[in-house]
PDB file of C-alpha atoms in Angstrom:
ATOM      1  CA  MET A   1     116.437 107.623 108.000  1.00  0.00           C
ATOM      2  CA  GLN A   2     115.485 105.923 104.517  1.00  0.00           C
ATOM      3  CA  LEU A   3     112.640 103.935 103.513  1.00  0.00           C
ATOM      4  CA  LYS A   4     112.689 101.601 100.032  1.00  0.00           C
ATOM      5  CA  ILE A   5     109.554 101.140  98.290  1.00  0.00           C
ATOM      6  CA  GLY A   6     109.042  98.481  95.160  1.00  0.00           C
ATOM      7  CA  HIS A   7     105.903  99.147  93.188  1.00  0.00           C
ATOM      8  CA  LEU A   8     105.100  95.827  91.639  1.00  0.00           C
ATOM      9  CA  TYR A   9     103.801  96.116  87.888  1.00  0.00           C
ATOM     10  CA  PRO A  10     102.497  99.481  88.368  1.00  0.00           C
ATOM     11  CA  ASP A  11     101.882  99.199  83.942  1.00  0.00           C
ATOM     12  CA  LEU A  12      99.920  96.519  84.570  1.00  0.00           C
ATOM     13  CA  LEU A  13      98.238  97.018  87.967  1.00  0.00           C
ATOM     14  CA  ASP A  14      96.723 100.328  88.690  1.00  0.00           C
ATOM     15  CA  LEU A  15      93.172 100.186  87.979  1.00  0.00           C
ATOM     16  CA  TYR A  16      91.661 103.419  90.324  1.00  0.00           C
ATOM     17  CA  SER A  17      94.693 104.771  90.930  1.00  0.00           C
ATOM     18  CA  ASP A  18      95.986 102.733  92.691  1.00  0.00           C
ATOM     19  CA  ARG A  19     100.137 103.952  92.066  1.00  0.00           C
ATOM     20  CA  GLY A  20      98.591 106.922  94.487  1.00  0.00           C
ATOM     21  CA  ASN A  21      98.948 104.200  97.571  1.00  0.00           C
ATOM     22  CA  VAL A  22     102.980 104.721  96.715  1.00  0.00           C
ATOM     23  CA  ILE A  23     103.053 108.546  96.454  1.00  0.00           C
ATOM     24  CA  ILE A  24     100.926 108.459  99.775  1.00  0.00           C
ATOM     25  CA  LEU A  25     103.458 106.169 101.679  1.00  0.00           C
ATOM     26  CA  GLN A  26     106.234 108.237  99.865  1.00  0.00           C
ATOM     27  CA  LYS A  27     104.943 111.842 100.603  1.00  0.00           C
ATOM     28  CA  ARG A  28     104.260 110.942 104.629  1.00  0.00           C
ATOM     29  CA  ALA A  29     107.632 109.670 105.098  1.00  0.00           C
ATOM     30  CA  GLN A  30     109.551 112.633 102.889  1.00  0.00           C
ATOM     31  CA  TRP A  31     107.280 115.229 105.423  1.00  0.00           C
ATOM     32  CA  ARG A  32     109.118 113.137 108.697  1.00  0.00           C
ATOM     33  CA  GLY A  33     112.498 113.767 106.917  1.00  0.00           C
ATOM     34  CA  MET A  34     112.914 110.624 105.326  1.00  0.00           C
ATOM     35  CA  ASP A  35     114.966 109.614 102.367  1.00  0.00           C
ATOM     36  CA  VAL A  36     112.719 107.341 100.098  1.00  0.00           C
ATOM     37  CA  VAL A  37     113.406 105.725  97.132  1.00  0.00           C
ATOM     38  CA  VAL A  38     110.690 104.150  94.751  1.00  0.00           C
ATOM     39  CA  ASP A  39     111.517 101.770  92.324  1.00  0.00           C
ATOM     40  CA  GLN A  40     109.322 100.561  89.820  1.00  0.00           C
ATOM     41  CA  ILE A  41     109.346  96.631  89.391  1.00  0.00           C
ATOM     42  CA  SER A  42     107.616  94.888  86.488  1.00  0.00           C
ATOM     43  CA  VAL A  43     108.436  92.288  83.926  1.00  0.00           C
ATOM     44  CA  GLY A  44     111.485  91.519  83.401  1.00  0.00           C
ATOM     45  CA  HIS A  45     112.916  92.972  86.710  1.00  0.00           C
ATOM     46  CA  GLU A  46     113.867  90.831  89.276  1.00  0.00           C
ATOM     47  CA  PRO A  47     115.441  92.677  92.274  1.00  0.00           C
ATOM     48  CA  LYS A  48     116.153  90.927  95.495  1.00  0.00           C
ATOM     49  CA  LEU A  49     112.778  91.911  97.016  1.00  0.00           C
ATOM     50  CA  ALA A  50     113.766  91.264 100.888  1.00  0.00           C
ATOM     51  CA  ASP A  51     115.917  94.994 100.486  1.00  0.00           C
ATOM     52  CA  TYR A  52     112.730  96.638 100.410  1.00  0.00           C
ATOM     53  CA  ASP A  53     110.771  97.922 103.057  1.00  0.00           C
ATOM     54  CA  ILE A  54     107.274  97.825 101.364  1.00  0.00           C
ATOM     55  CA  LEU A  55     105.641  96.456  98.586  1.00  0.00           C
ATOM     56  CA  VAL A  56     102.791  97.556  96.909  1.00  0.00           C
ATOM     57  CA  MET A  57     100.503  95.913  94.043  1.00  0.00           C
ATOM     58  CA  GLY A  58      97.293  96.980  92.807  1.00  0.00           C
ATOM     59  CA  GLY A  59      94.199  95.365  90.910  1.00  0.00           C
ATOM     60  CA  GLY A  60      94.289  95.353  86.964  1.00  0.00           C
ATOM     61  CA  MET A  61      92.125  93.820  84.076  1.00  0.00           C
ATOM     62  CA  ASP A  62      91.563  90.045  83.568  1.00  0.00           C
ATOM     63  CA  ARG A  63      94.108  90.382  80.861  1.00  0.00           C
ATOM     64  CA  GLU A  64      96.951  92.169  82.531  1.00  0.00           C
ATOM     65  CA  GLN A  65      96.251  89.840  86.053  1.00  0.00           C
ATOM     66  CA  GLY A  66      97.391  87.192  83.220  1.00  0.00           C
ATOM     67  CA  ILE A  67     100.391  88.366  82.809  1.00  0.00           C
ATOM     68  CA  VAL A  68     101.208  89.274  86.497  1.00  0.00           C
ATOM     69  CA  ALA A  69     100.209  85.696  87.638  1.00  0.00           C
ATOM     70  CA  ALA A  70     102.653  83.807  85.056  1.00  0.00           C
ATOM     71  CA  ASP A  71     105.086  86.493  86.041  1.00  0.00           C
ATOM     72  CA  LEU A  72     104.366  85.783  90.245  1.00  0.00           C
ATOM     73  CA  GLN A  73     104.969  82.275  90.086  1.00  0.00           C
ATOM     74  CA  LYS A  74     108.481  82.824  88.829  1.00  0.00           C
ATOM     75  CA  ARG A  75     108.857  85.304  91.602  1.00  0.00           C
ATOM     76  CA  ARG A  76     107.220  82.936  94.390  1.00  0.00           C
ATOM     77  CA  GLU A  77     110.971  82.232  96.349  1.00  0.00           C
ATOM     78  CA  ASN A  78     111.885  85.731  95.805  1.00  0.00           C
ATOM     79  CA  ILE A  79     108.230  87.236  97.640  1.00  0.00           C
ATOM     80  CA  GLN A  80     108.049  84.739 100.241  1.00  0.00           C
ATOM     81  CA  SER A  81     112.413  85.857 101.348  1.00  0.00           C
ATOM     82  CA  ALA A  82     110.382  89.206 101.614  1.00  0.00           C
ATOM     83  CA  VAL A  83     107.677  87.846 103.670  1.00  0.00           C
ATOM     84  CA  ASP A  84     110.315  85.930 105.911  1.00  0.00           C
ATOM     85  CA  ALA A  85     112.576  89.363 106.237  1.00  0.00           C
ATOM     86  CA  GLY A  86     108.860  91.283 107.371  1.00  0.00           C
ATOM     87  CA  THR A  87     108.290  93.576 104.304  1.00  0.00           C
ATOM     88  CA  VAL A  88     104.938  94.892 104.826  1.00  0.00           C
ATOM     89  CA  ILE A  89     102.924  94.166 101.297  1.00  0.00           C
ATOM     90  CA  VAL A  90     100.217  95.824 100.170  1.00  0.00           C
ATOM     91  CA  ALA A  91      97.960  94.141  97.869  1.00  0.00           C
ATOM     92  CA  ILE A  92      94.991  95.138  96.369  1.00  0.00           C
ATOM     93  CA  CYS A  93      91.876  93.648  94.228  1.00  0.00           C
ATOM     94  CA  GLY A  94      93.811  91.459  91.683  1.00  0.00           C
ATOM     95  CA  GLY A  95      96.981  91.625  93.165  1.00  0.00           C
ATOM     96  CA  TYR A  96      95.116  90.044  96.498  1.00  0.00           C
ATOM     97  CA  GLN A  97      93.542  87.592  95.200  1.00  0.00           C
ATOM     98  CA  LEU A  98      97.292  86.714  92.970  1.00  0.00           C
ATOM     99  CA  LEU A  99      98.509  86.419  96.525  1.00  0.00           C
ATOM    100  CA  GLY A 100      96.109  83.189  97.548  1.00  0.00           C
ATOM    101  CA  HIS A 101      95.965  79.513  96.728  1.00  0.00           C
ATOM    102  CA  TYR A 102      94.073  80.619  93.581  1.00  0.00           C
ATOM    103  CA  PHE A 103      91.210  82.426  91.992  1.00  0.00           C
ATOM    104  CA  GLU A 104      88.429  80.181  90.134  1.00  0.00           C
ATOM    105  CA  THR A 105      86.770  82.180  87.272  1.00  0.00           C
ATOM    106  CA  SER A 106      83.270  81.959  87.075  1.00  0.00           C
ATOM    107  CA  THR A 107      83.406  79.741  84.087  1.00  0.00           C
ATOM    108  CA  GLY A 108      85.623  77.203  86.291  1.00  0.00           C
ATOM    109  CA  GLN A 109      89.060  78.184  85.094  1.00  0.00           C
ATOM    110  CA  ARG A 110      91.429  78.112  87.616  1.00  0.00           C
ATOM    111  CA  ILE A 111      94.492  80.328  88.156  1.00  0.00           C
ATOM    112  CA  PRO A 112      96.935  79.386  89.934  1.00  0.00           C
ATOM    113  CA  GLY A 113      98.138  82.171  93.106  1.00  0.00           C
ATOM    114  CA  LEU A 114     101.338  82.041  95.164  1.00  0.00           C
ATOM    115  CA  GLY A 115      99.644  80.659  98.596  1.00  0.00           C
ATOM    116  CA  ILE A 116     101.130  82.853 100.555  1.00  0.00           C
ATOM    117  CA  LEU A 117      97.747  84.418 101.711  1.00  0.00           C
ATOM    118  CA  ASP A 118      95.781  81.807 103.356  1.00  0.00           C
ATOM    119  CA  ILE A 119      92.685  82.549 100.900  1.00  0.00           C
ATOM    120  CA  HIS A 120      91.282  81.345  97.417  1.00  0.00           C
ATOM    121  CA  THR A 121      88.822  83.213  95.092  1.00  0.00           C
ATOM    122  CA  ILE A 122      85.749  82.370  93.479  1.00  0.00           C
ATOM    123  CA  GLY A 123      84.463  84.165  90.751  1.00  0.00           C
ATOM    124  CA  ALA A 124      80.587  85.034  91.010  1.00  0.00           C
ATOM    125  CA  LYS A 125      78.151  86.372  88.496  1.00  0.00           C
ATOM    126  CA  THR A 126      77.574  89.639  90.203  1.00  0.00           C
ATOM    127  CA  ARG A 127      79.911  92.410  90.592  1.00  0.00           C
ATOM    128  CA  MET A 128      80.074  94.191  94.087  1.00  0.00           C
ATOM    129  CA  VAL A 129      80.826  97.680  93.219  1.00  0.00           C
ATOM    130  CA  GLY A 130      80.421 101.149  95.862  1.00  0.00           C
ATOM    131  CA  ASN A 131      81.861 102.528  98.439  1.00  0.00           C
ATOM    132  CA  VAL A 132      82.790 101.003 101.104  1.00  0.00           C
ATOM    133  CA  VAL A 133      83.209 101.779 105.012  1.00  0.00           C
ATOM    134  CA  ALA A 134      84.619  99.371 107.453  1.00  0.00           C
ATOM    135  CA  GLU A 135      85.817  99.793 111.117  1.00  0.00           C
ATOM    136  CA  MET A 136      89.840  98.043 111.675  1.00  0.00           C
ATOM    137  CA  ASP A 137      91.570  97.757 114.610  1.00  0.00           C
ATOM    138  CA  ILE A 138      95.181  99.760 114.674  1.00  0.00           C
ATOM    139  CA  ALA A 139      97.452  99.427 117.274  1.00  0.00           C
ATOM    140  CA  GLY A 140      94.119  98.820 119.674  1.00  0.00           C
ATOM    141  CA  VAL A 141      92.275 101.634 118.170  1.00  0.00           C
ATOM    142  CA  ALA A 142      89.284 101.005 116.028  1.00  0.00           C
ATOM    143  CA  HIS A 143      89.333 103.135 112.861  1.00  0.00           C
ATOM    144  CA  ASN A 144      86.882 103.714 110.135  1.00  0.00           C
ATOM    145  CA  ILE A 145      88.452 103.195 107.165  1.00  0.00           C
ATOM    146  CA  ILE A 146      86.573 104.650 104.073  1.00  0.00           C
ATOM    147  CA  GLY A 147      87.474 102.861 100.425  1.00  0.00           C
ATOM    148  CA  TYR A 148      85.712 101.987  97.088  1.00  0.00           C
ATOM    149  CA  GLU A 149      85.366  98.481  95.922  1.00  0.00           C
ATOM    150  CA  ASN A 150      84.427  96.779  92.129  1.00  0.00           C
ATOM    151  CA  HIS A 151      85.157  93.044  91.954  1.00  0.00           C
ATOM    152  CA  SER A 152      83.198  90.205  90.910  1.00  0.00           C
ATOM    153  CA  GLY A 153      85.385  87.324  93.063  1.00  0.00           C
ATOM    154  CA  LYS A 154      84.337  86.207  96.252  1.00  0.00           C
ATOM    155  CA  THR A 155      87.322  85.669  98.672  1.00  0.00           C
ATOM    156  CA  ILE A 156      86.903  83.195 101.364  1.00  0.00           C
ATOM    157  CA  LEU A 157      89.133  82.960 104.312  1.00  0.00           C
ATOM    158  CA  GLY A 158      90.784  80.211 105.494  1.00  0.00           C
ATOM    159  CA  PRO A 159      92.214  79.668 109.305  1.00  0.00           C
ATOM    160  CA  ASN A 160      95.600  81.368 108.995  1.00  0.00           C
ATOM    161  CA  ALA A 161      94.235  84.753 107.321  1.00  0.00           C
ATOM    162  CA  LYS A 162      92.421  87.119 109.673  1.00  0.00           C
ATOM    163  CA  PRO A 163      90.191  89.816 108.248  1.00  0.00           C
ATOM    164  CA  MET A 164      91.536  93.108 108.042  1.00  0.00           C
ATOM    165  CA  MET A 165      88.070  95.088 109.115  1.00  0.00           C
ATOM    166  CA  ARG A 166      84.654  94.777 109.557  1.00  0.00           C
ATOM    167  CA  VAL A 167      82.673  95.920 107.124  1.00  0.00           C
ATOM    168  CA  LEU A 168      79.837  98.779 108.200  1.00  0.00           C
ATOM    169  CA  LYS A 169      78.846  99.816 104.779  1.00  0.00           C
ATOM    170  CA  GLY A 170      79.593  97.593 101.518  1.00  0.00           C
ATOM    171  CA  TYR A 171      80.480  94.122 100.434  1.00  0.00           C
ATOM    172  CA  GLY A 172      83.748  93.022 101.241  1.00  0.00           C
ATOM    173  CA  ASN A 173      85.495  90.051 100.756  1.00  0.00           C
ATOM    174  CA  SER A 174      82.247  88.415  99.806  1.00  0.00           C
ATOM    175  CA  GLY A 175      79.202  90.518 100.419  1.00  0.00           C
ATOM    176  CA  GLU A 176      78.366  87.732 103.098  1.00  0.00           C
ATOM    177  CA  ASP A 177      80.764  87.684 106.013  1.00  0.00           C
ATOM    178  CA  LYS A 178      80.949  91.466 106.617  1.00  0.00           C
ATOM    179  CA  PHE A 179      84.527  90.732 106.632  1.00  0.00           C
ATOM    180  CA  GLU A 180      86.881  93.243 104.355  1.00  0.00           C
ATOM    181  CA  GLY A 181      90.319  92.351 103.014  1.00  0.00           C
ATOM    182  CA  VAL A 182      93.563  90.340 105.184  1.00  0.00           C
ATOM    183  CA  ARG A 183      96.006  90.751 107.712  1.00  0.00           C
ATOM    184  CA  GLN A 184      98.255  87.826 107.821  1.00  0.00           C
ATOM    185  CA  GLY A 185     101.638  89.080 109.088  1.00  0.00           C
ATOM    186  CA  ASN A 186     102.752  92.037 107.777  1.00  0.00           C
ATOM    187  CA  ILE A 187     100.612  91.205 104.859  1.00  0.00           C
ATOM    188  CA  PHE A 188      97.877  93.489 104.066  1.00  0.00           C
ATOM    189  CA  GLY A 189      95.263  92.279 101.613  1.00  0.00           C
ATOM    190  CA  THR A 190      92.098  94.287 100.157  1.00  0.00           C
ATOM    191  CA  TYR A 191      89.880  95.228  98.000  1.00  0.00           C
ATOM    192  CA  LEU A 192      89.718  98.858  98.452  1.00  0.00           C
ATOM    193  CA  HIS A 193      90.701 101.589  95.696  1.00  0.00           C
ATOM    194  CA  GLY A 194      90.303 104.617  95.922  1.00  0.00           C
ATOM    195  CA  PRO A 195      93.617 105.330  96.503  1.00  0.00           C
ATOM    196  CA  LEU A 196      93.244 103.527  99.804  1.00  0.00           C
ATOM    197  CA  LEU A 197      95.733 105.400 101.334  1.00  0.00           C
ATOM    198  CA  ALA A 198      95.140 108.596 100.474  1.00  0.00           C
ATOM    199  CA  LYS A 199      91.833 108.507 102.251  1.00  0.00           C
ATOM    200  CA  ASN A 200      93.213 106.602 105.513  1.00  0.00           C
ATOM    201  CA  PRO A 201      96.601 108.262 106.600  1.00  0.00           C
ATOM    202  CA  VAL A 202      96.350 106.988 109.884  1.00  0.00           C
ATOM    203  CA  LEU A 203      96.524 103.577 107.767  1.00  0.00           C
ATOM    204  CA  ALA A 204      99.720 104.348 105.625  1.00  0.00           C
ATOM    205  CA  ASP A 205     101.072 105.756 108.779  1.00  0.00           C
ATOM    206  CA  HIS A 206     100.880 102.166 110.552  1.00  0.00           C
ATOM    207  CA  MET A 207     102.421 100.546 107.339  1.00  0.00           C
ATOM    208  CA  ILE A 208     105.130 102.635 107.129  1.00  0.00           C
ATOM    209  CA  GLU A 209     106.248 102.199 111.308  1.00  0.00           C
ATOM    210  CA  LEU A 210     105.382  98.241 110.573  1.00  0.00           C
ATOM    211  CA  ALA A 211     107.913  98.896 107.867  1.00  0.00           C
ATOM    212  CA  LEU A 212     110.361 100.574 109.568  1.00  0.00           C
ATOM    213  CA  ARG A 213     110.275  98.110 113.009  1.00  0.00           C
ATOM    214  CA  ARG A 214     111.761  95.652 110.735  1.00  0.00           C
ATOM    215  CA  ARG A 215     115.089  97.433 111.638  1.00  0.00           C
ATOM    216  CA  ASP A 216     114.752  98.858 114.535  1.00  0.00           C
ATOM    217  CA  LEU A 217     111.988  97.689 116.917  1.00  0.00           C
ATOM    218  CA  SER A 218     111.740 101.387 118.634  1.00  0.00           C
ATOM    219  CA  ALA A 219     111.029 103.001 115.870  1.00  0.00           C
ATOM    220  CA  GLY A 220     108.526 105.253 115.988  1.00  0.00           C
ATOM    221  CA  LEU A 221     106.770 108.844 113.744  1.00  0.00           C
ATOM    222  CA  ASP A 222     106.365 112.038 114.314  1.00  0.00           C
ATOM    223  CA  SER A 223     102.400 113.235 114.148  1.00  0.00           C
ATOM    224  CA  LEU A 224     101.632 115.133 111.177  1.00  0.00           C
ATOM    225  CA  ASN A 225      98.253 117.749 110.863  1.00  0.00           C
ATOM    226  CA  ASP A 226      95.529 115.534 109.612  1.00  0.00           C
ATOM    227  CA  ASP A 227      92.831 117.640 110.240  1.00  0.00           C
ATOM    228  CA  LEU A 228      91.786 117.998 106.774  1.00  0.00           C
ATOM    229  CA  GLU A 229      91.734 113.930 106.208  1.00  0.00           C
ATOM    230  CA  GLN A 230      90.179 113.435 109.641  1.00  0.00           C
ATOM    231  CA  ARG A 231      87.401 115.942 108.823  1.00  0.00           C
ATOM    232  CA  THR A 232      86.912 114.287 105.608  1.00  0.00           C
ATOM    233  CA  ASN A 233      86.992 110.719 106.821  1.00  0.00           C
ATOM    234  CA  ALA A 234      84.074 111.857 109.161  1.00  0.00           C
ATOM    235  CA  LYS A 235      82.124 113.783 107.029  1.00  0.00           C
ATOM    236  CA  LEU A 236      82.199 110.281 104.436  1.00  0.00           C
ATOM    237  CA  TYR A 237      81.380 108.082 107.392  1.00  0.00           C
ATOM    238  CA  LYS A 238      78.331 110.549 108.503  1.00  0.00           C
ATOM    239  CA  ARG A 239      77.260 110.087 104.487  1.00  0.00           C
ATOM    240  CA  LEU A 240      77.484 106.751 104.076  1.00  0.00           C
ATOM    241  CA  VAL A 241      76.585 105.071 107.582  1.00  0.00           C
ATOM    242  CA  ALA A 242      75.397 107.282 109.597  1.00  0.00           C
ATOM    243  CA  ASN A 243      72.704 109.022 107.663  1.00  0.00           C
ATOM    244  CA  SER A 244      71.891 105.703 105.486  1.00  0.00           C
TER     245      SER A 244
END
């Protein structure tokens, strides 16, 4: 079985080791005997994105995000075709914002997004920084998700976007509604760096399984020994939430 992963703009969007999410997806699939292909896709590369099972896009500084925003506009139909084909899209921080309708800076400049996610983002004067613990429903089971956020944008969800998680510790989308990220179809948008999937293998496996099921609805994953990861997650939860 093959899993094809596209890493979007790895040379421009890689704050806080976001490329680690690609590595985790690759390794957890390979450990199950899958043939994994990872392609790096940046400005000037235009493959058919619907051919990929998973697309990953990280966060970046303002200058890099400006370059990516302009390039993404040229890829609108290509990305929409991937969404329609059921490709799993993992978008972190700046990548998350750019999939929405627009990002309006604190000075009033409006940067257009792709409008694929029903969200918009407003720049705030105060940065939201620190460890995050949130609760996410994965296949009907509540899981504690650990991550790290550093953003000034406040993201507001429209009626077609549902929050990905409920914040237990940290700011999340806006610091006001106690929600973090967006889940819209097979798109996962989040502010959590870390890299997120290294700290939360259950979420990585959920994404891999969704990606496989776009071709075979009966596809499932063999279990891996995640005892160390689970104990680490529980220890962080205790330190950040239970003892706070």
